[in-house]
Short mmCIF file of C-alpha atoms and ligand atoms in Angstrom, two decimals:
data_model
loop_
_atom_site.label_atom_id
_atom_site.label_comp_id
_atom_site.label_asym_id
_atom_site.label_seq_id
_atom_site.Cartn_x
_atom_site.Cartn_y
_atom_site.Cartn_z
CA UNK A 1 21.87 -8.39 -5.42
CA UNK A 2 22.73 -9.75 -8.88
CA UNK A 3 21.86 -7.69 -11.92
CA UNK A 4 19.48 -10.24 -13.37
CA UNK A 5 17.33 -10.25 -10.26
CA UNK A 6 17.39 -6.46 -10.06
CA UNK A 7 16.26 -6.22 -13.70
CA UNK A 8 13.43 -8.64 -12.96
CA UNK A 9 12.37 -6.53 -9.98
CA UNK A 10 12.55 -3.30 -12.00
CA UNK A 11 10.42 -4.86 -14.75
CA UNK A 12 7.67 -5.87 -12.32
CA UNK A 13 7.66 -2.41 -10.70
CA UNK A 14 7.44 -0.81 -14.15
CA UNK A 15 4.56 -3.10 -15.06
CA UNK A 16 2.59 -2.01 -11.98
CA UNK A 17 3.47 1.62 -12.73
CA UNK A 18 2.27 1.46 -16.34
CA UNK A 19 -0.76 -0.77 -15.77
CA UNK A 20 -1.74 -0.20 -12.13
CA UNK A 21 -4.25 -2.70 -10.66
CA UNK A 22 -7.51 -1.53 -9.06
CA UNK A 23 -6.83 1.97 -10.42
CA UNK A 24 -10.28 3.52 -10.20
CA UNK A 25 -12.73 5.04 -7.76
CA UNK A 26 -14.79 2.52 -5.78
CA UNK A 27 -18.53 2.84 -5.86
CA UNK A 28 -19.73 2.41 -3.20
CA UNK A 29 -16.93 2.85 -0.67
CA UNK A 30 -17.07 3.15 3.11
CA UNK A 31 -13.79 5.00 3.68
CA UNK A 32 -11.29 7.12 1.76
CA UNK A 33 -7.76 8.12 2.65
CA UNK A 34 -5.63 10.86 1.16
CA UNK A 35 -1.94 10.15 0.61
CA UNK A 36 0.39 13.03 -0.21
CA UNK A 37 4.16 13.04 -0.25
CA UNK A 38 5.43 16.63 -0.62
CA UNK A 39 9.04 15.43 -1.03
CA UNK A 40 8.23 13.71 -4.31
CA UNK A 41 4.85 15.09 -5.36
CA UNK A 42 3.06 11.73 -5.08
CA UNK A 43 -0.66 12.21 -4.50
CA UNK A 44 -3.26 9.44 -4.22
CA UNK A 45 -6.74 8.83 -2.94
CA UNK A 46 -7.35 5.34 -1.55
CA UNK A 47 -10.91 3.99 -1.57
CA UNK A 48 -11.88 1.25 0.87
CA UNK A 49 -15.02 -0.79 1.28
CA UNK A 50 -14.72 -2.09 4.84
CA UNK A 51 -17.05 -4.15 6.93
CA UNK A 52 -16.24 -4.68 10.61
CA UNK A 53 -13.25 -6.99 10.04
CA UNK A 54 -12.61 -7.40 6.31
CA UNK A 55 -11.41 -5.20 3.47
CA UNK A 56 -14.07 -6.10 0.94
CA UNK A 57 -12.50 -3.97 -1.78
CA UNK A 58 -9.69 -1.46 -2.05
CA UNK A 59 -8.71 0.76 -4.99
CA UNK A 60 -6.86 3.97 -5.68
CA UNK A 61 -6.55 6.96 -7.99
CA UNK A 62 -3.90 9.62 -8.42
CA UNK A 63 -0.40 10.11 -9.69
CA UNK A 64 3.20 9.94 -8.59
CA UNK A 65 6.53 8.24 -9.16
CA UNK A 66 6.87 4.61 -10.27
CA UNK A 67 7.75 3.40 -6.76
CA UNK A 68 4.72 4.98 -5.09
CA UNK A 69 2.32 3.87 -7.81
CA UNK A 70 3.67 0.30 -7.98
CA UNK A 71 3.47 0.03 -4.20
CA UNK A 72 -0.16 1.24 -4.17
CA UNK A 73 -1.02 -1.13 -7.02
CA UNK A 74 0.55 -4.12 -5.22
CA UNK A 75 -1.22 -3.07 -2.03
CA UNK A 76 -4.67 -3.09 -3.62
CA UNK A 77 -3.94 -6.51 -5.16
CA UNK A 78 -2.76 -8.00 -1.88
CA UNK A 79 -5.33 -6.46 0.47
CA UNK A 80 -8.56 -7.11 -1.46
CA UNK A 81 -10.46 -9.54 0.75
CA UNK A 82 -7.89 -9.42 3.56
CA UNK A 83 -8.77 -9.19 7.25
CA UNK A 84 -7.80 -5.98 9.05
CA UNK A 85 -5.40 -8.02 11.14
CA UNK A 86 -3.53 -9.55 8.20
CA UNK A 87 -3.45 -6.20 6.34
CA UNK A 88 -1.85 -4.44 9.31
CA UNK A 89 0.58 -7.34 9.82
CA UNK A 90 1.63 -7.16 6.15
CA UNK A 91 2.13 -3.39 6.40
CA UNK A 92 4.31 -3.92 9.45
CA UNK A 93 6.43 -6.59 7.71
CA UNK A 94 6.80 -4.41 4.61
CA UNK A 95 7.87 -1.40 6.67
CA UNK A 96 10.38 -3.46 8.61
CA UNK A 97 11.83 -4.94 5.42
CA UNK A 98 12.27 -1.43 3.98
CA UNK A 99 13.81 0.06 7.08
CA UNK A 100 16.34 -2.55 8.13
CA UNK A 101 19.58 -3.19 6.31
CA UNK A 102 19.48 -6.92 5.63
CA UNK A 103 15.90 -8.11 6.10
CA UNK A 104 15.38 -11.85 6.50
CA UNK A 105 13.52 -13.39 3.57
CA UNK A 106 9.79 -13.16 4.21
CA UNK A 107 7.47 -15.06 1.87
CA UNK A 108 4.44 -13.10 3.06
CA UNK A 109 5.77 -10.03 1.23
CA UNK A 110 5.00 -11.50 -2.22
CA UNK A 111 5.67 -8.95 -4.99
CA UNK A 112 6.58 -6.32 -2.39
CA UNK A 113 9.99 -7.99 -2.29
CA UNK A 114 10.69 -6.19 -5.59
CA UNK A 115 10.35 -2.84 -3.79
CA UNK A 116 12.36 -3.82 -0.74
CA UNK A 117 14.99 -5.19 -3.14
CA UNK A 118 15.57 -1.99 -5.11
CA UNK A 119 14.97 0.75 -2.54
CA UNK A 120 17.67 2.04 -0.25
CA UNK A 121 17.30 5.85 -0.12
CA UNK A 122 15.09 7.13 2.73
CA UNK A 123 13.18 9.41 0.34
CA UNK A 124 12.13 6.38 -1.74
CA UNK A 125 11.06 4.50 1.39
CA UNK A 126 8.58 7.31 1.98
CA UNK A 127 7.27 6.78 -1.59
CA UNK A 128 6.88 3.03 -1.02
CA UNK A 129 5.06 3.41 2.30
CA UNK A 130 2.83 6.33 1.29
CA UNK A 131 -0.33 4.49 0.17
CA UNK A 132 0.08 1.83 2.88
CA UNK A 133 0.27 4.39 5.67
CA UNK A 134 -2.89 6.10 4.43
CA UNK A 135 -4.83 2.86 3.97
CA UNK A 136 -3.75 1.41 7.30
CA UNK A 137 -4.67 4.59 9.16
CA UNK A 138 -8.18 4.26 7.70
CA UNK A 139 -8.32 0.57 8.63
CA UNK A 140 -7.16 1.26 12.18
CA UNK A 141 -9.78 3.99 12.49
CA UNK A 142 -12.48 1.62 11.26
CA UNK A 143 -11.43 -1.13 13.65
CA UNK A 144 -11.36 1.24 16.63
CA UNK A 145 -14.79 2.45 15.66
CA UNK A 146 -16.02 -1.15 15.50
CA UNK A 147 -14.67 -1.92 18.99
CA UNK A 148 -15.81 1.29 20.70
CA UNK A 149 -18.81 2.69 18.85
CA UNK A 150 -19.49 6.35 19.51
CA UNK A 151 -22.26 6.85 22.01
CA UNK A 152 -22.26 10.62 22.22
CA UNK A 153 -25.47 11.23 20.28
ZN1 ZN B 201 7.60 9.20 -5.03
#
């Protein structure tokens, strides 16, 4: 990648790190998810307001490295109002783009392209996926619950 592009990417990541979007506790929320990365010390709580198919709102609190915080900030910006299906699809595309060597260009990634562009070390991939993994686990739990409601009571 050329230096100019890399500088542009770094600047956007830094902007999300210094002024994270949706960086507060949701009130009310329907679900929370804890995200902790012992390798780096990143620790976040994700708040979600979910109905049966849509992420009405999503926010986060916590602290960690610039990569993990920028990724969480971009996530909350991109997933507010998204369907469960599109959120999980975006997570999958993001993960693929981080894990494979030369990912094909994927417009759906939006600002996430800045993270896939600058990250190569496996330890940083963990930072980038941290908040997404936590949020998507909560979303998958909520969608399973919606499909097969508990009938044990
Ligand atoms: Zn980190």
